[in-house]
Coordinates of C-alpha atoms and ligand atoms in Angstrom, one line a residue:
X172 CA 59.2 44.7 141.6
X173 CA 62.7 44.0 140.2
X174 CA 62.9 43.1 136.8
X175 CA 66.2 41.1 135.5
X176 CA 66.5 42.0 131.3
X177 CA 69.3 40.6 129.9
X178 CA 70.9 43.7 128.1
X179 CA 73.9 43.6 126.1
X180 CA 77.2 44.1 127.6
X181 CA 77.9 47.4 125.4
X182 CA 74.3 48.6 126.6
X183 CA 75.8 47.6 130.6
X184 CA 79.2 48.9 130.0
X185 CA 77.6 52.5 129.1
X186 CA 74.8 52.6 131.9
X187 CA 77.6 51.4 134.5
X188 CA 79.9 54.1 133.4
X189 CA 77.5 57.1 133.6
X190 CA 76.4 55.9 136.7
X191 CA 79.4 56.0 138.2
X192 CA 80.4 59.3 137.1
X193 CA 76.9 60.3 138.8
X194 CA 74.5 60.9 135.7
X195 CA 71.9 59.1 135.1
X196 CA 71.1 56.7 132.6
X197 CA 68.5 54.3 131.0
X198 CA 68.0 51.8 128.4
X199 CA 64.9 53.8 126.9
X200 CA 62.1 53.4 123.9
X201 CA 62.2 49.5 121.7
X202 CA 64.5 47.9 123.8
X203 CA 62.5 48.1 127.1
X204 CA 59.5 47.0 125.0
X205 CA 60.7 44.3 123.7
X206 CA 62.4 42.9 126.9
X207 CA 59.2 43.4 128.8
X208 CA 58.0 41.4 126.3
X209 CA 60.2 38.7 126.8
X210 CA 62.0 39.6 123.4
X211 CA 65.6 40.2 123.1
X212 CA 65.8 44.0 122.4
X213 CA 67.6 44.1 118.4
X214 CA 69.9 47.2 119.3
X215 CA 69.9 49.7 122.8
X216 CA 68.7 53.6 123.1
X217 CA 70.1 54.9 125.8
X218 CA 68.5 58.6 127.9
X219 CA 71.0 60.1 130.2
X220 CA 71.0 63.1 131.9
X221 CA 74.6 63.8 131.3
X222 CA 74.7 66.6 128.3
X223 CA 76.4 65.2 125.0
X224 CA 79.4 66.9 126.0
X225 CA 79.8 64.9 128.9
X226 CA 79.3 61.9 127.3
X227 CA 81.9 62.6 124.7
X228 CA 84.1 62.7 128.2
X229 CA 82.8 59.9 129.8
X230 CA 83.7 57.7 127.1
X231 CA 87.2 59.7 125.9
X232 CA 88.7 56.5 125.7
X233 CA 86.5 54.9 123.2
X234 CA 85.5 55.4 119.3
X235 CA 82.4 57.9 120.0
X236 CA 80.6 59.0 116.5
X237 CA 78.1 62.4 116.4
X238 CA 75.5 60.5 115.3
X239 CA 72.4 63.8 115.8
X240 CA 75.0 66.0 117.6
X241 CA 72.0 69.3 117.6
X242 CA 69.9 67.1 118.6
X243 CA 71.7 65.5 121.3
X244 CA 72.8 61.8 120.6
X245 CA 76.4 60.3 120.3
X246 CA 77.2 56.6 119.3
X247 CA 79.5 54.9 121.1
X248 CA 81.2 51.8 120.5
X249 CA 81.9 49.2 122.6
X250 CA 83.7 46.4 121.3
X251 CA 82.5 46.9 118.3
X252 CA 78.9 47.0 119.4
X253 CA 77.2 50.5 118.7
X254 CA 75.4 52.3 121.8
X255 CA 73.3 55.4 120.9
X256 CA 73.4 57.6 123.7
X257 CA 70.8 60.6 123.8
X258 CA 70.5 63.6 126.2
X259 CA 67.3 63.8 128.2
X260 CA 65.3 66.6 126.3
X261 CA 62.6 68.0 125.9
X262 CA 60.8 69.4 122.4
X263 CA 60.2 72.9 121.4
X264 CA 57.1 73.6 119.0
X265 CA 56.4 71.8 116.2
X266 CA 55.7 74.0 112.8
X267 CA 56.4 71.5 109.7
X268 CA 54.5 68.3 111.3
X269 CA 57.7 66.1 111.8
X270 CA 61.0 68.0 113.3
X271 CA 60.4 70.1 116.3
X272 CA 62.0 73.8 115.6
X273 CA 64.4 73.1 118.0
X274 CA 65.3 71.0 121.5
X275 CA 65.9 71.2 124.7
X276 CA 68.0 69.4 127.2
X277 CA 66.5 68.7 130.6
X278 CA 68.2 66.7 133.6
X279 CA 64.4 65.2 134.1
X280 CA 63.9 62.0 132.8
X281 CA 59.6 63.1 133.0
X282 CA 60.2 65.6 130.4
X283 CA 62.2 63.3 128.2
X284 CA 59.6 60.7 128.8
X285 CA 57.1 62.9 127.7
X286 CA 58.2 63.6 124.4
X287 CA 57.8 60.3 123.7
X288 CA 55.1 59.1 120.9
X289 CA 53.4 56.3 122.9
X290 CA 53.4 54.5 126.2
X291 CA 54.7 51.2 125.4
X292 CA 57.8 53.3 124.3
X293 CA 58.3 54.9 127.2
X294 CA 59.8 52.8 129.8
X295 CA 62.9 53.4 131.2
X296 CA 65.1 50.8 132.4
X297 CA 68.2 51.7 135.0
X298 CA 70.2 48.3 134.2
X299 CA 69.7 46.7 138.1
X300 CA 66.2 46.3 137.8
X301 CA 63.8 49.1 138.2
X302 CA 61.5 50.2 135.2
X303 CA 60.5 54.1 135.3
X304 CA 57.1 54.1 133.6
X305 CA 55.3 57.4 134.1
X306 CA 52.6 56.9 131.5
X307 CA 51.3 53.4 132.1
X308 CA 53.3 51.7 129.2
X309 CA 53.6 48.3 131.5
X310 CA 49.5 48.0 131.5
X311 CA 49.2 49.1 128.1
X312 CA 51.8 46.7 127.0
X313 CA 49.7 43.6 129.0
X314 CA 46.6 44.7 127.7
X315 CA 48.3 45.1 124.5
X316 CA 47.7 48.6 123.3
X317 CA 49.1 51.0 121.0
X318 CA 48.2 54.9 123.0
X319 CA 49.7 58.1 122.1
X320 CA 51.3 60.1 125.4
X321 CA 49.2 63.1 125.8
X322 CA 46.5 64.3 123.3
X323 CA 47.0 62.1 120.3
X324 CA 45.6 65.2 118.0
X325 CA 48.6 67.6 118.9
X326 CA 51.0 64.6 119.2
X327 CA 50.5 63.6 115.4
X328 CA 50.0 67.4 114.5
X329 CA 53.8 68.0 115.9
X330 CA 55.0 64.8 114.4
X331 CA 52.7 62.9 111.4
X332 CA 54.6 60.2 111.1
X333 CA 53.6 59.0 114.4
X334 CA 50.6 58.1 112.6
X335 CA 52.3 55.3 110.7
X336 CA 54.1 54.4 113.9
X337 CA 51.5 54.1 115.5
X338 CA 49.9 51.7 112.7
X339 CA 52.9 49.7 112.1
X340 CA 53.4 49.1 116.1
X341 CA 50.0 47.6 116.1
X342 CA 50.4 45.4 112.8
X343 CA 53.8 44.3 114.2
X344 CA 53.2 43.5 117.7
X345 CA 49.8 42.4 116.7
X346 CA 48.3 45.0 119.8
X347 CA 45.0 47.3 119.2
X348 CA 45.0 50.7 119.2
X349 CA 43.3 52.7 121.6
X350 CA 40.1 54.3 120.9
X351 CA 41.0 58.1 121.0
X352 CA 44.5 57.0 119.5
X353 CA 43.1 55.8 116.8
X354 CA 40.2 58.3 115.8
X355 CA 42.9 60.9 115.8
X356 CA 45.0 58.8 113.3
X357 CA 41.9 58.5 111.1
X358 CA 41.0 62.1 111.3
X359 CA 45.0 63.9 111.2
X360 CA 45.9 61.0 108.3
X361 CA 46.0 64.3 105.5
X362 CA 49.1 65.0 107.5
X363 CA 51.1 62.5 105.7
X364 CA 51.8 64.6 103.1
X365 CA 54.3 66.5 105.0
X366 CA 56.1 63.5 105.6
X367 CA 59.2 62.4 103.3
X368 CA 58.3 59.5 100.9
X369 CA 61.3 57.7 102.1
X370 CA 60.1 57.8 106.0
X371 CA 56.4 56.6 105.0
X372 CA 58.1 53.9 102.3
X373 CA 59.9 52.5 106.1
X374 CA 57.1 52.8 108.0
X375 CA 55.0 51.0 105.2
X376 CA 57.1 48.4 104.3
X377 CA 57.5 47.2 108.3
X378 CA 53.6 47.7 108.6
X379 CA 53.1 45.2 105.8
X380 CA 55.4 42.7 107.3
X381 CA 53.7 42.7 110.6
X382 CA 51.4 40.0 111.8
X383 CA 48.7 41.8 112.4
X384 CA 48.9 43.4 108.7
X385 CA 45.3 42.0 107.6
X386 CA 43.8 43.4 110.7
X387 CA 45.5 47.0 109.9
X388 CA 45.4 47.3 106.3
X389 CA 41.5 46.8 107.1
X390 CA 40.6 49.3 109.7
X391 CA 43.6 52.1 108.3
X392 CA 42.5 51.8 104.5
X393 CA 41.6 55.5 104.6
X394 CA 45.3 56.2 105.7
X395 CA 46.9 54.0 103.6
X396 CA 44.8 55.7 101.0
X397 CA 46.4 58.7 101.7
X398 CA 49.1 57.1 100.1
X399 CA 48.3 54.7 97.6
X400 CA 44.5 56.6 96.5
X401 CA 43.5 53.3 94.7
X402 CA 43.4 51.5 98.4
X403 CA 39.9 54.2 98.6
X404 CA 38.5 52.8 95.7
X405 CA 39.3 49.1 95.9
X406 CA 37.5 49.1 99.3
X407 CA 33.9 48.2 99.5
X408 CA 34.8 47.2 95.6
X409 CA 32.0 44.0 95.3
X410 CA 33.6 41.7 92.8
X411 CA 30.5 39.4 91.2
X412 CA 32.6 36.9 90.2
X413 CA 32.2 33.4 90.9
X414 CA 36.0 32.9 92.3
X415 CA 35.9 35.9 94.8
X416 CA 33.8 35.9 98.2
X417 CA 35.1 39.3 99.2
X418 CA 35.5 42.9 98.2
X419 CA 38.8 43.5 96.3
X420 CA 40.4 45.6 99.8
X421 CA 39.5 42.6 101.9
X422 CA 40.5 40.2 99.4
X423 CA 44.1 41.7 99.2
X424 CA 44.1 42.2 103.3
X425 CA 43.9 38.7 103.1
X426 CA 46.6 37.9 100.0
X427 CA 49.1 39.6 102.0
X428 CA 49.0 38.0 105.2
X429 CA 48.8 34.9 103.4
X430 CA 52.3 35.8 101.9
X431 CA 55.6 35.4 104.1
X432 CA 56.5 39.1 105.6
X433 CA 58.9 39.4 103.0
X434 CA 59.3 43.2 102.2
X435 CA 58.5 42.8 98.3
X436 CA 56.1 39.9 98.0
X437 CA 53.8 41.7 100.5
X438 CA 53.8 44.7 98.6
X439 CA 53.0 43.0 95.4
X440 CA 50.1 41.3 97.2
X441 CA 49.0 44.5 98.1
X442 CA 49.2 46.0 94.9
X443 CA 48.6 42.9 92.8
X444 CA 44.7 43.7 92.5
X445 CA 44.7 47.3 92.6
X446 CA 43.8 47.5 88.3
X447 CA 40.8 45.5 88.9
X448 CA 39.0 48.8 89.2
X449 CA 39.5 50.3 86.0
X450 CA 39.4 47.4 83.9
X451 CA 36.1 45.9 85.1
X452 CA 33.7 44.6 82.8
X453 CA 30.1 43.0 83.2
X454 CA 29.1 39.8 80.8
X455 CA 25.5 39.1 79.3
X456 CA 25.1 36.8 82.7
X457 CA 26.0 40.0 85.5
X458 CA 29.2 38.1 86.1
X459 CA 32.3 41.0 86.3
X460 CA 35.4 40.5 84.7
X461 CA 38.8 42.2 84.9
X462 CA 40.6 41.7 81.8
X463 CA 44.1 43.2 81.6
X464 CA 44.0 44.0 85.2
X465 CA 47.5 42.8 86.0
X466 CA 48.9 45.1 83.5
X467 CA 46.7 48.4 85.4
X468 CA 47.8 46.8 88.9
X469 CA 51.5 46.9 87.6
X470 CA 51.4 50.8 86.3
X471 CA 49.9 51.4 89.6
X472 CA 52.6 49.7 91.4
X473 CA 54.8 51.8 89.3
X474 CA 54.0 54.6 90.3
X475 CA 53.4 54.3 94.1
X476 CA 57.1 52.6 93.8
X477 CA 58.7 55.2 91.9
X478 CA 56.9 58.2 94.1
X479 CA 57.8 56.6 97.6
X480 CA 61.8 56.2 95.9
X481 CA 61.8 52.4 96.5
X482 CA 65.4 51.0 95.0
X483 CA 65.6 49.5 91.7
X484 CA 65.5 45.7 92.8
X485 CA 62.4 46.0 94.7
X486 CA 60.8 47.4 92.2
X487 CA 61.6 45.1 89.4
X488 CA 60.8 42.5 92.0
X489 CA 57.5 43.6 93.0
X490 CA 56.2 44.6 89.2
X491 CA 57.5 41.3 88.0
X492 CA 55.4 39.6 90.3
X493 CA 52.7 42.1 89.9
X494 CA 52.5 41.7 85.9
X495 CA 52.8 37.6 86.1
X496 CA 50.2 37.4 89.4
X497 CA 47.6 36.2 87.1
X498 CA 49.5 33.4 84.6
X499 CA 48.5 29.7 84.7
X500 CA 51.8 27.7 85.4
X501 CA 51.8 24.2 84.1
X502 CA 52.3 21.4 85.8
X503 CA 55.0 20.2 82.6
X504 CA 58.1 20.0 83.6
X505 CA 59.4 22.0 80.6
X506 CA 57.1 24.8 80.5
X507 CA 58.5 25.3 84.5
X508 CA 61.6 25.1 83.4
X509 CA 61.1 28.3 80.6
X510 CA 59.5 30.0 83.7
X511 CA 62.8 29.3 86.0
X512 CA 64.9 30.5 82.8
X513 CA 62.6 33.6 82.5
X514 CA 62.4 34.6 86.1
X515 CA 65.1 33.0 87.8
X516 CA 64.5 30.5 90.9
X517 CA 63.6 32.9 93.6
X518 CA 61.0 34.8 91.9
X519 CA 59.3 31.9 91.0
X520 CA 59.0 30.8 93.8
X521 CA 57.6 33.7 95.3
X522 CA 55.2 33.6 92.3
X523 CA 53.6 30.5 93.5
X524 CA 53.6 31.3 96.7
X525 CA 51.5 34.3 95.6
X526 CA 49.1 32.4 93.5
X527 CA 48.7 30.3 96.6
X528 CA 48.5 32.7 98.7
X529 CA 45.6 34.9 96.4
X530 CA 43.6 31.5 96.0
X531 CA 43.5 30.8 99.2
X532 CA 41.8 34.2 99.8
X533 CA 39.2 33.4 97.2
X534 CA 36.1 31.3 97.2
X535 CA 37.4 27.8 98.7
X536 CA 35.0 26.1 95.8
X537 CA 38.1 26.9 93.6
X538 CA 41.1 25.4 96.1
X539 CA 43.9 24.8 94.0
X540 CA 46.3 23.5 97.0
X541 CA 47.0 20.4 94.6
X542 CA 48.2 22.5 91.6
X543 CA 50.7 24.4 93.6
X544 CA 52.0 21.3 95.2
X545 CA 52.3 19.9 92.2
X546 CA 53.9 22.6 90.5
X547 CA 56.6 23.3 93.4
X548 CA 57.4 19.5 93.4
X549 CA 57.9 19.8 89.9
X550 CA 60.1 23.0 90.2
X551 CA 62.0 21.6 93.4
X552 CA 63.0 18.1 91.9
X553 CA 64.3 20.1 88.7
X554 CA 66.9 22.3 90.5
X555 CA 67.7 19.2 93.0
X556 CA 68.8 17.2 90.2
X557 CA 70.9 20.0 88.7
X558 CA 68.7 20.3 85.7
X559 CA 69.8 23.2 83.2
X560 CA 67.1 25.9 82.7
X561 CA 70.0 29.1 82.4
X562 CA 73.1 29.6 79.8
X563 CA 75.4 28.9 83.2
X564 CA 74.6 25.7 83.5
X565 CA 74.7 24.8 79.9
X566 CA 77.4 22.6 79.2
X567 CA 79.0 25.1 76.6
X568 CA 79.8 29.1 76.5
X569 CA 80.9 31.6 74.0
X570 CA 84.4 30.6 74.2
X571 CA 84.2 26.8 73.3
X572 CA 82.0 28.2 70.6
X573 CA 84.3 30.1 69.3
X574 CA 87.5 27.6 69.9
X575 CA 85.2 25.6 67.0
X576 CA 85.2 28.0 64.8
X577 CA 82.3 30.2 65.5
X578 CA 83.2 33.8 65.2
X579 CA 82.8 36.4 67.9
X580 CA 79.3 38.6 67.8
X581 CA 76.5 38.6 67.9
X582 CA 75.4 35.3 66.3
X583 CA 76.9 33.6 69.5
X584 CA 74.4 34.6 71.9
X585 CA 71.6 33.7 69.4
X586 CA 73.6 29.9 69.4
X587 CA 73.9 29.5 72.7
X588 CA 69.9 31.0 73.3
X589 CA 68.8 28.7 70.4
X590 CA 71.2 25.3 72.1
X591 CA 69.5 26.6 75.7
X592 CA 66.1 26.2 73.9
X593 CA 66.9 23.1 73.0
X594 CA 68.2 21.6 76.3
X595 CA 65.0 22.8 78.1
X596 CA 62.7 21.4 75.6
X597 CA 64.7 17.8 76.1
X598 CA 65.7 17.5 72.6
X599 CA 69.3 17.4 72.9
X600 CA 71.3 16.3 76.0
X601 CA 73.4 19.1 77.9
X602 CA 77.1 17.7 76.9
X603 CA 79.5 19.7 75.0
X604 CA 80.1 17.5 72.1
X605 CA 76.1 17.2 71.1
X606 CA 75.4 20.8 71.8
X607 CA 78.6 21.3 69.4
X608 CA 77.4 19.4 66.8
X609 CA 73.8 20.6 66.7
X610 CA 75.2 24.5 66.9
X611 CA 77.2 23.1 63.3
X612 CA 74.0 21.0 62.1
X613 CA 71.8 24.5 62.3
X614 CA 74.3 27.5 61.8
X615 CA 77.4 25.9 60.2
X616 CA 80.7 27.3 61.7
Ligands
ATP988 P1 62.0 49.6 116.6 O1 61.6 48.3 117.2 O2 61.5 49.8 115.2 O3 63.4 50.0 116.8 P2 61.5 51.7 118.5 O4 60.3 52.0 119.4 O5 62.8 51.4 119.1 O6 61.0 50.6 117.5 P3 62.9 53.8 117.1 O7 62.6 54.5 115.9 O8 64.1 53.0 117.2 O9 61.6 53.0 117.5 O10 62.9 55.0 118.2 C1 63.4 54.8 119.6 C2 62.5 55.5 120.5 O11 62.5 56.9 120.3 C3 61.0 55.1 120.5 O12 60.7 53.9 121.2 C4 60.3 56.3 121.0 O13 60.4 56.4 122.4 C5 61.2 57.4 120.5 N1 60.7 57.9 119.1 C6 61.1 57.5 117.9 N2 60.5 58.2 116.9 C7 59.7 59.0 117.5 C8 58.8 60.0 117.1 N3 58.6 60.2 115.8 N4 58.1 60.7 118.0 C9 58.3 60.5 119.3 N5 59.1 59.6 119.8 C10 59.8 58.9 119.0
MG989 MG1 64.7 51.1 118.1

């Protein structure tokens, strides 16, 4: 069977060019998945039997960059597109679970194939229509299954973060894993801690964003636990509270695929409950209560974010929303207007699509659709009709302030805090000549 992908012209360009000079080439790993798929591929891999010597002479006439030079890849660019081109090769033993002590290079495509981590990764496509697929990637991919190539138990051995691969393919392209596959991630998942916290931060952050998240994030809670140890205990957790139907793991399985796969808001879903251990309490009726649990889930978060080196405005984002994931929002106009001041537009935004998203995983006696309507159409008509709920939009700054006679320091910012003030609570109107003459009325000048 001939297949017709639609590659890139950079991808074309390079395949055409080896070719001709004899070697052999392939668009190889992602790429070929996704086309088979009937996705467009997000960036090319080239294999090529041609050693990265011989590439670099192929392409003498164009930028080339040495992307993994040891371990055989080149970039080149092609109109300003970026090809990575890699050297058939095959690995040598594995001692630290994740680099291979050294490599190889073959002129067999098999071997290079073969050191693959799982089928549906391991199609090779020649550009004018034939697929090489030596390990059955094609059926796994229509059955829609994540397997290992080989013996999954010395696959993840030589490289743990396959393990996390493997996960994340099947929360992302929403495919099962296979049975052997998977026992050997549950029983090799201690591996992880050879792994860098910055690779299993990646591999995390993707696997949360996946569809399939829910699905994964339930039958991988022992791995994830590897990495987050609260995941162990919030599992099989039994909340007796009248709002929750589910066990605190499930519950949050189901907050963050409620969420949109945004990086940040799907990591605060997963974390957002994680205190509820700790602070549990049981009433005089047997009904359990988790007082203060936002501020435990947040020095959780904390330190998961801080361990796996997350940057600084994901984690202010994610412990923001963490710490707040429990507070009633009004549905007053200028109490939503103090929370768009406090938290600016986009995180509260995502805060109600949290709330939304945690109630809807609760017990559906409580729905509170209506409320967050409410409360976004509140929010929405206040920043469609320009209201002011920050200094920038109030109609004076430190300089007018101090053109009337105010003097430089820090008694401006408490003015212009105190005008702000009141502006959102609608007792002055945001023009320069009332907000002048109240700054006069209450601190002279
Ligand atoms: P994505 O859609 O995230 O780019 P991908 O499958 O292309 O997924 P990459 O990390 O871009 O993943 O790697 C490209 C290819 O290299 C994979 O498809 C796979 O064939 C191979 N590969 C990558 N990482 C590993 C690994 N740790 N062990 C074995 N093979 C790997
Ligand atoms: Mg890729």
């Amino acid at each position: 069977m001939k297949y017709n992908f639609d590659i890139s012209y950079g991808a074309s360009y390079v395949l055409d060019t080896l070719h001709k000079k004899g070697y052999e080439a392939y668009v190889v790993g992602g790429s070929v998945r996704d086309m088979y798929l009937g996705k467009r591929a997000h960036d090319y891999d080239i294999t090529t039997s041609a050693t990265p010597e011989e590439t670099r002479s192929v392409f003498y006439d164009l930028p080339v960059i040495e992307t993994g030079i040891k371990h055989g890849t080149v970039t080149v660019i092609v109109n300003s597109e970026s090809i990575e081109i890699t050297t058939y090769r095959c690995d040598g033993e594995y001692t630290d679970s994740r680099h291979p002590d050294s490599v190889e290079f073959t002129r067999n495509l098999s071997d290079d194939l073969c050191r693959r981590d799982f089928t549906i990764n391991a199609l090779a496509y020649d550009g004018e229509g034939e697929i090489i697929d030596l390990h059955g990637g094609r059926e796994d991919i229509e059955n829609r299954v994540v397997r290992a190539i080989g013996n999954p138990y010395k696959r993840f051995t030589e490289d743990a973060l396959r393990i996390l691969r493997g996960m994340r393919f099947s929360s992302v392209l929403g495919f099962e894993i296979e049975e052997r596959t998977r026992q050997a991630i549950l029983d090799l998942r201690h591996l992880l801690k050879k792994i860098s916290k910055e690779r299993i931060a990646e591999e995390i952050n993707k696997l949360l964003c996946g569809k399939n998240a829910r699905e994964v994030i339930l039958s991988y809670s022992e791995v994830l636990g590897e990495i987050i140890p609260e995941i162990n205990i919030m599992r099989g957790f039994d909340q007796k509270n009248r709002h929750h139907i589910y066990d605190i793991l499930t519950h949050t399985a189901y907050v963050v695929s409620n969420t949109e796969p945004e990086k940040h808001l799907r990591l605060a879903a997963l974390l957002h409950d994680s205190g509820k251990p700790e602070t549990v309490s049981t009433d005089e009726n047997g009904e359990q209560h988790f007082y203060g649990h936002p501020h435990a889930s947040e020095e959780i978060a904390r330190r998961f974010l801080n361990e796996y080196k997350y940057d600084n405005a994901t984690k202010d984002r994610v412990l923001l929303l963490v710490r707040v994931h429990d507070t009633v929002i009004d549905e007053d106009k200028v109490y939503i207007k103090k929370r768009l001041n406090r938290m600016g537009k986009d995180a509260f935004f995502e805060l109600v699509q949290l709330q939304r998203a945690d109630n809807k995983a609760q017990n559906p006696i409580y729905d509170r659709t209506e409320h967050f309507d409410r409360v976004e159409e509140i929010a929405r008509q206040i920043i469609s009709e320009s209201e002011c709920f920050s200094l920038k939009d109030l109609s004076v700054n430190g300089r007018d302030l101090m053109e009337n006679g105010f003097s430089r320091g820090k008694l401006l910012g408490e003015i212009l805090d105190y005008l702000l003030k009141c502006v959102i609570e609608e007792k002055t109107e945001n023009n320069k000549e009332a907000l002048l003459r109240l700054a006069r009325e209450q601190f002279g000048g």
